[in-house]
Short mmCIF file of C-alpha atoms and ligand atoms in Angstrom, two decimals:
data_model
loop_
_atom_site.label_atom_id
_atom_site.label_comp_id
_atom_site.label_asym_id
_atom_site.label_seq_id
_atom_site.Cartn_x
_atom_site.Cartn_y
_atom_site.Cartn_z
CA MET A 1 -0.23 -0.05 0.00
CA LYS A 2 1.50 3.25 -0.58
CA LYS A 3 0.83 6.11 1.30
CA ILE A 4 -0.37 9.89 0.09
CA LEU A 5 -1.15 12.63 1.95
CA PHE A 6 -3.00 15.88 0.18
CA ALA A 7 -1.92 18.85 1.67
CA ALA A 8 -4.20 21.88 1.17
CA SER A 9 -5.85 24.90 1.87
CA GLU A 10 -9.44 24.34 0.73
CA GLY A 11 -11.43 20.81 0.14
CA ASN A 12 -14.50 19.85 -0.16
CA PRO A 13 -17.26 19.95 1.70
CA PHE A 14 -14.98 21.47 4.89
CA VAL A 15 -13.87 24.86 3.03
CA LYS A 16 -14.59 26.25 -0.59
CA THR A 17 -13.70 28.91 -2.83
CA GLY A 18 -13.25 27.56 -6.12
CA GLY A 19 -12.06 24.61 -7.79
CA LEU A 20 -8.85 23.37 -5.67
CA ALA A 21 -11.38 22.74 -3.53
CA ASP A 22 -13.34 20.06 -6.01
CA VAL A 23 -10.35 18.65 -6.56
CA THR A 24 -8.75 17.97 -3.33
CA GLY A 25 -12.50 16.63 -2.11
CA ALA A 26 -12.60 14.46 -5.06
CA LEU A 27 -9.73 13.52 -6.47
CA PRO A 28 -8.92 10.84 -3.44
CA LYS A 29 -12.03 9.17 -3.82
CA TYR A 30 -11.35 8.27 -7.17
CA LEU A 31 -8.12 6.59 -6.48
CA ASP A 32 -7.26 2.73 -6.65
CA GLN A 33 -8.17 1.91 -2.80
CA GLU A 34 -6.03 -0.65 -2.93
CA THR A 35 -2.85 0.67 -4.18
CA PHE A 36 -3.41 3.59 -2.16
CA ASP A 37 -3.98 4.90 1.33
CA VAL A 38 -4.50 8.83 0.82
CA ARG A 39 -5.51 10.88 3.36
CA ILE A 40 -5.73 14.74 3.25
CA ILE A 41 -4.93 17.47 5.54
CA LEU A 42 -6.33 20.61 5.26
CA PRO A 43 -6.34 23.40 8.32
CA LYS A 44 -9.36 23.25 10.74
CA TYR A 45 -10.39 26.91 10.12
CA LEU A 46 -13.30 28.29 11.83
CA CYS A 47 -14.54 29.47 9.50
CA ILE A 48 -15.67 25.67 8.28
CA PRO A 49 -19.42 25.04 9.10
CA GLU A 50 -20.19 24.25 12.51
CA GLU A 51 -22.36 21.11 11.10
CA TYR A 52 -18.26 19.64 10.40
CA ARG A 53 -16.85 21.39 12.98
CA GLN A 54 -18.79 18.85 15.35
CA ASN A 55 -18.35 16.02 14.33
CA MET A 56 -14.15 16.28 14.03
CA LYS A 57 -12.47 13.91 16.73
CA TYR A 58 -9.53 15.15 18.56
CA VAL A 59 -6.70 12.69 17.82
CA THR A 60 -3.89 14.64 19.95
CA GLU A 61 -1.92 17.82 20.58
CA PHE A 62 2.31 18.70 20.90
CA HIS A 63 3.93 22.00 20.89
CA ALA A 64 6.79 22.44 17.99
CA ASP A 65 9.27 24.96 17.80
CA MET A 66 8.56 27.41 15.86
CA PRO A 67 10.40 30.57 14.89
CA ARG A 68 7.91 32.77 17.06
CA GLU A 69 8.24 30.03 20.43
CA GLN A 70 6.70 26.42 20.71
CA GLU A 71 3.49 26.69 19.51
CA TYR A 72 0.65 24.39 20.02
CA ILE A 73 -0.44 22.55 17.01
CA GLY A 74 -4.07 19.93 17.55
CA ILE A 75 -4.98 17.54 15.43
CA TYR A 76 -8.59 16.78 14.66
CA GLU A 77 -9.63 14.18 11.80
CA ALA A 78 -13.54 13.41 10.09
CA SER A 79 -14.17 10.76 7.42
CA VAL A 80 -15.95 11.08 3.99
CA GLU A 81 -17.01 9.04 2.13
CA GLY A 82 -14.66 7.17 3.20
CA VAL A 83 -11.83 9.50 2.67
CA HIS A 84 -9.65 10.49 5.95
CA TYR A 85 -9.36 13.94 6.77
CA TYR A 86 -6.88 15.34 9.48
CA PHE A 87 -7.02 19.03 10.26
CA ILE A 88 -4.80 21.43 12.10
CA ASP A 89 -5.82 23.06 14.89
CA ASN A 90 -4.08 26.78 15.97
CA GLU A 91 -6.12 29.40 16.19
CA HIS A 92 -3.77 32.36 16.14
CA TYR A 93 -3.72 31.99 12.51
CA PHE A 94 -6.84 30.55 11.48
CA ALA A 95 -9.82 32.25 12.94
CA GLY A 96 -10.49 34.19 10.15
CA ASN A 97 -13.76 35.41 8.16
CA GLY A 98 -12.54 32.99 5.15
CA PRO A 99 -9.95 30.60 4.74
CA TYR A 100 -7.92 33.58 3.30
CA ASN A 101 -7.30 37.31 4.55
CA GLN A 102 -4.70 40.17 3.90
CA ILE A 103 -1.46 38.30 1.81
CA PHE A 104 0.95 39.58 4.69
CA GLU A 105 -1.43 37.22 7.02
CA ASP A 106 -1.62 34.43 4.55
CA VAL A 107 2.24 33.79 3.71
CA ASN A 108 2.96 33.86 7.67
CA LYS A 109 -0.32 31.69 7.82
CA PHE A 110 0.61 28.86 5.56
CA ALA A 111 4.18 28.83 6.40
CA PHE A 112 2.87 27.89 10.03
CA PHE A 113 0.93 24.98 8.30
CA CYS A 114 3.19 23.58 6.21
CA ARG A 115 5.53 23.69 9.22
CA ALA A 116 2.75 22.41 10.91
CA VAL A 117 1.80 18.78 8.78
CA LEU A 118 4.92 18.01 8.82
CA ALA A 119 5.41 17.74 12.49
CA SER A 120 2.19 16.47 12.80
CA LEU A 121 3.24 13.23 10.99
CA PRO A 122 5.12 11.29 13.80
CA GLU A 123 2.38 12.48 16.31
CA LEU A 124 -0.20 10.70 13.82
CA GLY A 125 2.28 7.61 13.32
CA PHE A 126 1.77 8.36 9.57
CA CYS A 127 4.56 8.19 7.47
CA PRO A 128 3.31 9.05 3.66
CA ASP A 129 5.37 7.50 0.66
CA ILE A 130 4.12 11.09 -1.35
CA ILE A 131 3.14 14.44 -0.16
CA HIS A 132 0.98 16.15 -2.90
CA CYS A 133 0.89 19.78 -2.57
CA HIS A 134 -1.68 21.99 -3.88
CA ASP A 135 -0.81 25.38 -5.09
CA TRP A 136 1.29 28.31 -3.34
CA GLN A 137 0.15 27.84 0.12
CA THR A 138 1.84 24.26 1.07
CA ALA A 139 3.99 25.07 -1.61
CA LEU A 140 6.83 25.44 1.26
CA ILE A 141 6.11 21.57 2.34
CA PRO A 142 9.24 20.47 -0.04
CA VAL A 143 11.40 22.99 1.44
CA PHE A 144 10.79 22.72 4.94
CA LEU A 145 11.21 19.22 4.16
CA ASP A 146 14.49 19.71 2.72
CA ALA A 147 16.04 22.15 4.91
CA PHE A 148 14.74 20.85 8.43
CA TYR A 149 14.43 16.37 7.93
CA ARG A 150 16.05 15.23 5.52
CA GLU A 151 18.85 14.33 8.01
CA SER A 152 15.99 11.83 10.26
CA ALA A 153 15.38 8.34 8.99
CA PHE A 154 11.33 9.50 9.39
CA TYR A 155 11.57 11.84 6.65
CA ARG A 156 13.97 10.60 5.03
CA ASN A 157 12.04 8.81 2.13
CA ILE A 158 8.95 11.22 1.64
CA ARG A 159 8.35 12.05 -2.12
CA THR A 160 7.01 15.30 -2.69
CA VAL A 161 4.35 16.23 -5.88
CA LEU A 162 3.44 19.83 -5.98
CA THR A 163 0.06 20.78 -8.64
CA ILE A 164 -0.11 24.37 -9.99
CA HIS A 165 -4.02 25.24 -10.11
CA ASN A 166 -3.25 28.97 -10.63
CA GLN A 167 0.37 30.27 -11.06
CA LYS A 168 -1.16 34.00 -10.45
CA PHE A 169 -1.05 32.69 -7.46
CA GLN A 170 2.54 32.56 -5.61
CA GLY A 171 2.87 33.67 -2.12
CA ARG A 172 5.03 37.07 -2.75
CA TRP A 173 6.35 38.91 0.49
CA ARG A 174 8.66 40.84 1.71
CA ILE A 175 11.85 38.47 2.38
CA ASP A 176 12.51 39.51 6.22
CA ASP A 177 8.99 39.68 7.20
CA ILE A 178 7.83 36.53 7.35
CA GLU A 179 8.39 35.26 10.85
CA ASN A 180 8.08 31.88 10.16
CA CYS A 181 10.49 31.08 7.63
CA ARG A 182 12.63 33.72 9.50
CA ASP A 183 14.82 30.71 10.58
CA LEU A 184 15.40 29.01 7.23
CA PRO A 185 19.09 28.86 6.16
CA SER A 186 20.04 32.61 4.11
CA HIS A 187 20.61 30.73 0.87
CA TYR A 188 16.91 29.13 1.15
CA ARG A 189 15.44 32.56 1.72
CA TYR A 190 17.33 34.51 -0.83
CA GLY A 191 17.84 30.98 -3.60
CA ALA A 192 15.23 28.57 -4.51
CA MET A 193 12.83 31.53 -2.06
CA GLU A 194 13.31 34.29 -3.80
CA ALA A 195 11.98 35.98 -7.08
CA TYR A 196 12.37 39.52 -7.67
CA GLY A 197 13.44 40.88 -4.39
CA GLU A 198 10.75 39.16 -2.77
CA THR A 199 9.82 35.52 -1.05
CA ASN A 200 8.28 33.60 -3.71
CA PHE A 201 6.31 30.23 -2.11
CA LEU A 202 5.74 28.71 -5.57
CA LYS A 203 8.64 29.38 -7.12
CA ALA A 204 10.26 27.50 -4.08
CA GLY A 205 8.34 24.31 -4.36
CA ILE A 206 8.45 24.23 -7.70
CA LEU A 207 12.40 24.03 -7.43
CA HIS A 208 11.78 21.64 -4.42
CA ALA A 209 9.34 19.01 -5.07
CA ASN A 210 10.02 16.05 -7.06
CA ARG A 211 7.48 16.72 -9.75
CA VAL A 212 5.59 19.30 -10.66
CA ASN A 213 1.61 19.28 -12.53
CA ALA A 214 -0.56 21.66 -13.93
CA VAL A 215 -4.04 21.27 -14.51
CA SER A 216 -4.27 20.89 -18.20
CA GLU A 217 -1.85 19.70 -21.01
CA THR A 218 -2.46 23.50 -22.18
CA TYR A 219 -1.79 25.08 -19.59
CA ALA A 220 1.44 23.40 -18.49
CA ARG A 221 2.31 24.72 -21.94
CA GLU A 222 1.21 28.25 -21.40
CA ILE A 223 2.65 28.81 -18.20
CA GLN A 224 6.16 27.88 -19.71
CA GLY A 225 5.97 31.16 -21.89
CA GLN A 226 6.25 34.80 -20.99
CA GLN A 227 2.41 35.32 -20.99
CA GLY A 228 1.59 33.27 -18.77
CA GLY A 229 4.09 32.21 -16.89
CA GLU A 230 3.60 34.79 -14.56
CA GLY A 231 6.96 35.84 -14.02
CA LEU A 232 8.27 32.53 -13.14
CA ASP A 233 8.00 31.02 -17.19
CA GLY A 234 11.95 30.89 -17.01
CA VAL A 235 11.47 28.75 -13.84
CA MET A 236 8.89 26.50 -15.60
CA ARG A 237 11.21 25.46 -18.43
CA GLU A 238 14.29 24.87 -16.36
CA ILE A 239 12.08 22.15 -14.61
CA SER A 240 10.20 20.89 -18.16
CA GLY A 241 11.90 17.80 -17.17
CA LYS A 242 9.89 17.02 -14.26
CA LEU A 243 6.26 19.02 -15.18
CA SER A 244 3.85 18.02 -16.67
CA GLY A 245 -0.30 18.81 -17.05
CA ILE A 246 -3.01 16.23 -16.40
CA VAL A 247 -6.47 17.63 -17.17
CA ASN A 248 -9.05 17.93 -13.77
CA GLY A 249 -12.35 15.75 -13.88
CA ILE A 250 -15.39 16.70 -12.01
CA ASP A 251 -17.16 14.89 -8.91
CA VAL A 252 -20.16 13.03 -11.12
CA ALA A 253 -21.72 11.35 -7.87
CA GLU A 254 -22.02 14.99 -6.74
CA TYR A 255 -23.03 16.34 -10.43
CA ASP A 256 -25.54 14.05 -11.45
CA PRO A 257 -28.46 15.37 -13.19
CA LYS A 258 -30.13 12.50 -12.84
CA THR A 259 -29.94 12.19 -9.41
CA ASP A 260 -29.77 16.14 -8.33
CA PRO A 261 -31.80 16.50 -5.31
CA ARG A 262 -31.64 20.15 -6.15
CA LEU A 263 -33.55 20.04 -9.78
CA LYS A 264 -36.97 20.80 -10.03
CA ALA A 265 -36.71 17.60 -12.92
CA ASN A 266 -34.08 15.16 -12.68
CA PHE A 267 -32.81 13.92 -15.85
CA ASP A 268 -30.31 12.65 -18.55
CA VAL A 269 -29.42 12.33 -21.62
CA LYS A 270 -32.73 10.15 -22.74
CA THR A 271 -34.92 12.07 -20.86
CA ILE A 272 -33.33 15.71 -22.20
CA ALA A 273 -36.51 17.36 -22.42
CA ARG A 274 -37.43 17.59 -19.18
CA LYS A 275 -34.14 20.25 -18.77
CA LYS A 276 -36.71 22.95 -19.94
CA GLN A 277 -38.69 22.13 -16.45
CA ASN A 278 -35.43 23.64 -15.23
CA LYS A 279 -34.98 26.46 -17.24
CA ALA A 280 -38.61 27.41 -16.40
CA ALA A 281 -37.87 26.98 -13.13
CA LEU A 282 -34.61 29.03 -13.18
CA GLN A 283 -36.48 31.90 -15.33
CA ALA A 284 -38.83 31.64 -11.80
CA ALA A 285 -36.59 31.80 -8.78
CA LEU A 286 -34.60 34.59 -10.46
CA GLY A 287 -37.14 37.19 -11.75
CA LEU A 288 -36.72 36.60 -15.26
CA ARG A 289 -39.02 36.51 -17.78
CA LYS A 290 -40.83 33.40 -18.57
CA ASP A 291 -39.95 32.94 -21.45
CA SER A 292 -38.44 29.62 -22.99
CA SER A 293 -37.23 31.27 -26.08
CA ALA A 294 -35.07 33.24 -24.90
CA MET A 295 -31.26 32.32 -24.99
CA VAL A 296 -30.62 31.61 -20.63
CA ILE A 297 -26.54 32.51 -20.61
CA GLY A 298 -25.13 30.94 -17.44
CA ILE A 299 -22.04 32.37 -15.08
CA VAL A 300 -21.24 30.99 -11.98
CA SER A 301 -17.97 32.18 -11.38
CA ARG A 302 -14.88 34.18 -8.93
CA LEU A 303 -15.84 37.99 -10.23
CA THR A 304 -12.50 38.73 -11.33
CA ARG A 305 -10.37 39.92 -14.03
CA GLN A 306 -9.14 35.70 -14.80
CA LYS A 307 -12.36 35.39 -15.95
CA GLY A 308 -12.47 37.16 -18.64
CA PHE A 309 -15.27 39.64 -17.50
CA GLU A 310 -14.05 42.53 -19.14
CA LEU A 311 -15.04 41.45 -22.29
CA VAL A 312 -18.75 40.96 -20.94
CA ARG A 313 -18.56 44.41 -19.82
CA GLU A 314 -18.16 45.89 -22.84
CA VAL A 315 -20.54 44.16 -24.92
CA LEU A 316 -23.41 43.05 -22.49
CA GLU A 317 -25.61 46.15 -23.74
CA GLU A 318 -25.24 45.51 -27.48
CA MET A 319 -25.94 41.84 -26.55
CA MET A 320 -29.32 42.44 -24.32
CA ASN A 321 -29.92 44.83 -27.68
CA THR A 322 -29.61 42.44 -30.09
CA LEU A 323 -30.52 39.54 -28.56
CA ASN A 324 -33.45 36.90 -27.08
CA VAL A 325 -30.69 36.16 -24.12
CA GLN A 326 -31.29 36.30 -20.35
CA VAL A 327 -28.42 36.06 -18.59
CA ALA A 328 -28.13 34.47 -15.20
CA VAL A 329 -24.93 35.44 -12.70
CA LEU A 330 -23.94 34.16 -9.60
CA GLY A 331 -20.85 35.05 -7.98
CA THR A 332 -18.42 37.04 -5.55
CA GLY A 333 -15.13 38.75 -6.09
CA GLU A 334 -13.89 42.55 -7.67
CA GLU A 335 -15.94 45.32 -6.80
CA GLN A 336 -16.10 46.37 -9.92
CA PHE A 337 -17.78 43.47 -11.49
CA GLN A 338 -19.99 43.09 -8.87
CA ASP A 339 -21.55 46.28 -9.77
CA PHE A 340 -21.83 46.32 -13.72
CA PHE A 341 -23.66 42.94 -12.81
CA ARG A 342 -26.24 44.60 -10.31
CA HIS A 343 -26.69 47.61 -12.85
CA PHE A 344 -27.57 45.46 -15.66
CA ASP A 345 -29.78 43.38 -13.20
CA TRP A 346 -31.24 46.79 -12.16
CA LYS A 347 -31.29 48.23 -15.68
CA TYR A 348 -32.96 44.69 -17.20
CA PRO A 349 -35.02 43.32 -14.00
CA ASP A 350 -37.06 40.50 -16.05
CA ARG A 351 -33.71 39.29 -18.48
CA VAL A 352 -30.90 39.54 -16.18
CA SER A 353 -30.23 38.59 -12.47
CA ALA A 354 -27.32 38.81 -10.73
CA THR A 355 -26.65 37.54 -7.52
CA ILE A 356 -23.99 38.50 -5.55
CA GLY A 357 -22.68 35.53 -3.06
CA TYR A 358 -21.61 32.68 -2.55
CA SER A 359 -24.49 29.43 -3.28
CA GLU A 360 -24.52 25.95 -3.44
CA GLU A 361 -27.56 25.86 -3.81
CA LYS A 362 -28.37 28.44 -6.59
CA ALA A 363 -24.56 26.76 -8.22
CA HIS A 364 -26.46 23.71 -9.24
CA LEU A 365 -29.80 26.09 -10.79
CA ILE A 366 -28.38 27.50 -13.02
CA TYR A 367 -26.12 25.06 -14.13
CA GLY A 368 -29.19 22.67 -14.56
CA GLY A 369 -31.17 25.05 -16.35
CA ALA A 370 -29.37 27.30 -18.20
CA ASP A 371 -28.61 26.46 -22.33
CA ALA A 372 -25.31 28.23 -22.46
CA PHE A 373 -23.00 28.69 -20.27
CA LEU A 374 -20.43 31.66 -20.31
CA MET A 375 -16.46 31.72 -19.83
CA PRO A 376 -14.51 33.80 -21.78
CA SER A 377 -11.50 33.87 -19.40
CA GLN A 378 -8.44 35.67 -20.04
CA PHE A 379 -6.41 32.51 -18.60
CA GLU A 380 -7.76 28.96 -16.67
CA PRO A 381 -5.72 26.58 -15.77
CA CYS A 382 -8.48 24.09 -16.23
CA GLY A 383 -11.79 25.13 -15.79
CA LEU A 384 -14.26 22.84 -13.72
CA SER A 385 -17.57 25.03 -14.70
CA GLN A 386 -17.30 24.52 -18.00
CA LEU A 387 -17.25 20.66 -17.33
CA ILE A 388 -20.22 20.89 -14.75
CA SER A 389 -21.96 22.20 -17.45
CA MET A 390 -21.85 19.73 -19.99
CA ARG A 391 -22.52 17.78 -17.51
CA TYR A 392 -25.95 19.33 -17.44
CA GLY A 393 -26.81 19.26 -21.20
CA THR A 394 -25.68 23.49 -20.82
CA ILE A 395 -23.35 24.38 -23.66
CA PRO A 396 -20.65 25.95 -22.64
CA ILE A 397 -19.00 29.07 -25.08
CA VAL A 398 -15.47 29.75 -23.42
CA ARG A 399 -12.16 30.90 -24.94
CA GLU A 400 -9.49 28.68 -26.03
CA THR A 401 -6.85 28.95 -22.95
CA GLY A 402 -5.77 26.59 -21.02
CA GLY A 403 -7.91 23.81 -19.95
CA LEU A 404 -10.88 25.23 -21.59
CA LYS A 405 -9.02 24.81 -24.85
CA ASP A 406 -8.42 20.78 -23.54
CA THR A 407 -11.92 20.31 -22.64
CA VAL A 408 -14.62 22.46 -24.87
CA GLU A 409 -13.90 21.41 -28.41
CA PRO A 410 -15.68 23.83 -30.97
CA TYR A 411 -18.69 23.61 -33.00
CA ASN A 412 -18.45 21.98 -36.73
CA GLU A 413 -21.60 22.84 -38.46
CA ILE A 414 -20.71 20.67 -41.27
CA TRP A 415 -19.69 17.01 -39.58
CA HIS A 416 -21.66 17.63 -36.77
CA THR A 417 -18.74 17.50 -33.79
CA GLY A 418 -17.98 19.21 -31.03
CA ASN A 419 -19.34 20.18 -27.78
CA GLY A 420 -19.29 24.19 -27.47
CA PHE A 421 -18.74 27.70 -28.97
CA SER A 422 -15.10 29.06 -28.57
CA PHE A 423 -13.13 31.96 -29.56
CA ALA A 424 -9.29 32.73 -29.33
CA ASN A 425 -8.31 35.73 -29.29
CA TYR A 426 -9.21 38.22 -26.11
CA ASN A 427 -11.57 40.20 -28.00
CA ALA A 428 -15.07 41.28 -26.81
CA THR A 429 -16.19 41.35 -30.71
CA GLU A 430 -14.96 38.25 -30.96
CA MET A 431 -16.45 37.08 -27.73
CA LEU A 432 -19.57 38.37 -29.51
CA ALA A 433 -19.49 36.60 -32.07
CA ILE A 434 -19.28 33.61 -31.05
CA VAL A 435 -22.35 34.64 -29.15
CA ARG A 436 -24.28 35.34 -31.57
CA TYR A 437 -23.53 31.95 -33.66
CA ALA A 438 -24.12 30.46 -30.19
CA TYR A 439 -27.71 32.23 -29.95
CA ASP A 440 -28.37 31.22 -34.02
CA VAL A 441 -27.72 27.77 -33.55
CA PHE A 442 -29.83 27.27 -30.94
CA CYS A 443 -32.72 29.51 -32.39
CA ASN A 444 -32.42 28.48 -36.22
CA HIS A 445 -31.26 25.15 -35.34
CA PRO A 446 -33.16 23.29 -32.37
CA LYS A 447 -32.16 19.97 -33.34
CA ASP A 448 -28.52 20.75 -34.05
CA TRP A 449 -27.88 22.19 -31.06
CA LYS A 450 -30.04 18.88 -28.82
CA ALA A 451 -27.65 17.17 -30.32
CA MET A 452 -25.00 18.74 -29.23
CA MET A 453 -26.44 18.89 -25.98
CA LYS A 454 -26.17 15.00 -25.58
CA ARG A 455 -23.05 14.57 -27.55
CA CYS A 456 -21.78 17.32 -23.66
CA MET A 457 -23.92 15.02 -21.75
CA SER A 458 -22.94 11.86 -22.45
CA GLU A 459 -19.39 12.84 -22.69
CA ASP A 460 -17.34 10.99 -20.16
CA HIS A 461 -15.66 14.27 -17.32
CA SER A 462 -15.21 12.22 -14.08
CA TRP A 463 -11.75 11.60 -12.64
CA LYS A 464 -11.40 7.99 -14.35
CA LYS A 465 -8.84 9.01 -16.76
CA SER A 466 -7.05 11.44 -15.14
CA ALA A 467 -7.24 9.66 -11.45
CA GLY A 468 -4.94 7.23 -13.48
CA LYS A 469 -2.52 9.98 -14.32
CA TYR A 470 -1.59 10.68 -11.13
CA GLU A 471 -1.61 7.23 -10.01
CA LYS A 472 0.72 6.75 -12.36
CA LEU A 473 2.76 9.82 -11.89
CA TYR A 474 3.03 8.43 -7.86
CA LEU A 475 4.57 4.96 -8.74
CA GLU A 476 6.89 6.71 -10.90
CA LEU A 477 8.33 8.86 -7.79
CA VAL A 478 7.92 5.70 -4.99
P1 LIG B 501 -11.84 28.40 -10.17
O1 LIG B 501 -11.16 27.34 -9.44
O2 LIG B 501 -10.86 29.37 -10.85
O3 LIG B 501 -12.53 29.24 -9.55
P2 LIG B 501 -13.58 26.86 -11.70
O4 LIG B 501 -14.15 26.41 -13.14
O5 LIG B 501 -11.91 25.76 -11.52
O6 LIG B 501 -12.60 27.98 -11.44
O7 LIG B 501 -14.36 26.19 -10.13
C1 LIG B 501 -14.86 26.97 -9.93
C2 LIG B 501 -15.91 26.76 -9.13
O8 LIG B 501 -16.25 26.93 -8.02
C3 LIG B 501 -16.74 25.22 -8.99
O9 LIG B 501 -17.39 23.69 -8.42
C4 LIG B 501 -18.17 26.37 -9.67
O10 LIG B 501 -19.26 25.58 -9.32
C5 LIG B 501 -18.03 27.32 -8.17
N1 LIG B 501 -18.11 28.58 -7.91
C6 LIG B 501 -17.70 29.55 -8.11
N2 LIG B 501 -18.47 30.77 -7.87
C7 LIG B 501 -19.18 29.95 -7.23
C8 LIG B 501 -20.47 30.77 -6.34
N3 LIG B 501 -20.70 31.99 -6.06
N4 LIG B 501 -21.81 30.21 -5.93
C9 LIG B 501 -21.34 28.72 -5.50
N5 LIG B 501 -20.31 28.03 -6.47
C10 LIG B 501 -19.54 28.94 -7.11
C1 LIG B 502 -8.00 27.11 -9.99
C2 LIG B 502 -7.88 27.42 -11.94
C3 LIG B 502 -9.05 27.17 -12.35
C4 LIG B 502 -9.48 25.13 -11.89
C5 LIG B 502 -9.32 25.07 -10.45
C6 LIG B 502 -8.99 23.90 -10.12
O1 LIG B 502 -8.49 27.59 -8.93
O2 LIG B 502 -7.97 29.18 -11.69
O3 LIG B 502 -8.71 26.90 -14.04
O4 LIG B 502 -9.53 24.56 -12.45
O5 LIG B 502 -7.69 25.68 -9.62
O6 LIG B 502 -7.58 22.74 -10.87
#
C-alpha cells in the first residue's frame, strides 16, 4: 500500500472558494483504494461550518518549535465517503472570516501550516510515501522537508508532488517579514525562495518538489511562456523535465442531473426534454421573464479579471439590445464586476439576474436550467464550471485558453461534432460574434443544438482517466 497525503488550503465539503476544493475533495475518492491509502490534511479554520466542525474528532495535541515560540498544534480528524481527513488546529492562525485574509497574514499562516503538517506526521504515526501539495499555500512543504528534516530516518524517503492550480498566485511578500520562514538558512531564503526581490512560495516549491504538474496540458505549456508564466516562465522551462499537465475531472456523483436533489426535474441524456422544466424553474426563481425561446446564459464564477469579465462589460449592452438572451449570474469578487452586474440586473430586471454571493443551491439551479454557460477567461488553468455545465447539457461558450481549450471542442456544423463554442483572441468583439453564432444555432437549428447537448452529456469528464495519470505519477516516484 502506498501512502499519499494531500496537503491543501481548501477541500470540499469543508471549505471552498473555487475549483481547488473540488479537486482535493474528489480526486482522493477516485484513486485506486487497493493500491493507495490517501489522506488529506487541511487547516481547521474557524470558518468551516459548525455542522462539520462538530463531527471532527480530537486526535492529539503537541507543541512544536517555531521561530516565534513553541507553538500549539492540535490535530482533529473526520471521514467523508471513506476518505480520511486531518485538520491542524491553531486559532492564532486559522480564526479569520474565510480561509484567506490579507496576503501578509496569509504568507505567515501557510508557512505555519506547512511546518505543522510535517511536524504532525510522527504524532499521527503516518509516514507518507508522497506528500501531494497544492498551490502556493502548501508549496513550502518540500522546502521545509529539505531544509530541516532530511537527516531523520522517518522523513528521509518522503517524495513530493506539487500541483499548480493557478500560477498567478505565488505567495509573495517581503523576505524578512515572514516570521515562520525566518529560521530557514539564508541560501534558501535568498536562493530558491527568492524572486524579484521578494519571497515566492510557489517558486520555492517548484524547485524543491520532486514532480510538478499543472491542471491541464495546455496550461502546463502556457506557464512556460512569457504570457502565461506570471514571471516564473524561466523557472518553468528550467524544470520542464519534471513538469507535466493532467486535466481535472469532476465529481460525477455530486454533479449528476439524474439524481441532483436541487433540480426541479431530474433528467439524463434519454430524458433531456425535461431540462425545459429546470429552465422554467430557474427563470421563476430568479425573477426572469418566463420565456422558453430566450437563450439563458449562465455564469457561476469568481468575479475577477482572470475570468474575462472585462469582455462581458464591453458588449453586454449590445448583446441585450440585439439578441433575445437572458443572463443569470452568480458570483463574488472584485467590486467593479459586482457593480457592473448589479447595474444590469437593475436595468433589465426581467432579463438579467445577478446574485452577488456564494450559493451551492443556486449554482446547481443555473447549471441545470441555463441553455449556455459563458466562460470567456483571460487565462484558465483548467476550469471545472464548463465541465459541470456539459454534464447538465448546458453548452459552454469559452475562450480557447488553458483547460478550456483542452476540454471544449468547438462546434463544427458540417461534421456535426463539438461540445461547445469557442473563440481565440481576448477580444470583446470576437466574444460577441461567437455568442451570436451560438444564438443562431440555438434559435434556428434546434435539432443541432439538442444533438450537441446530448454529446456534452454523454462525454466522460469524471476523474477516472486523470486519476489514472496521478496514480502513474505516484508510482514512478516511489
Ligand atoms: P476557479 O477555481 O478558478 O474559481 P473553476 O471553474 O475551476 O474556477 O471552479 C469553480 C468552482 O467554484 C465550481 O465548482 C463553481 O461552481 C464554484 N463556484 C464559483 N463561484 C461560485 C459561487 N458564487 N457560488 C457557488 N459556487 C461557485
Ligand atoms: C484554479 C483555476 C481553475 C482550476 C482550479 C482547480 O482555481 O483557476 O482553472 O480549475 O484551480 O484546479
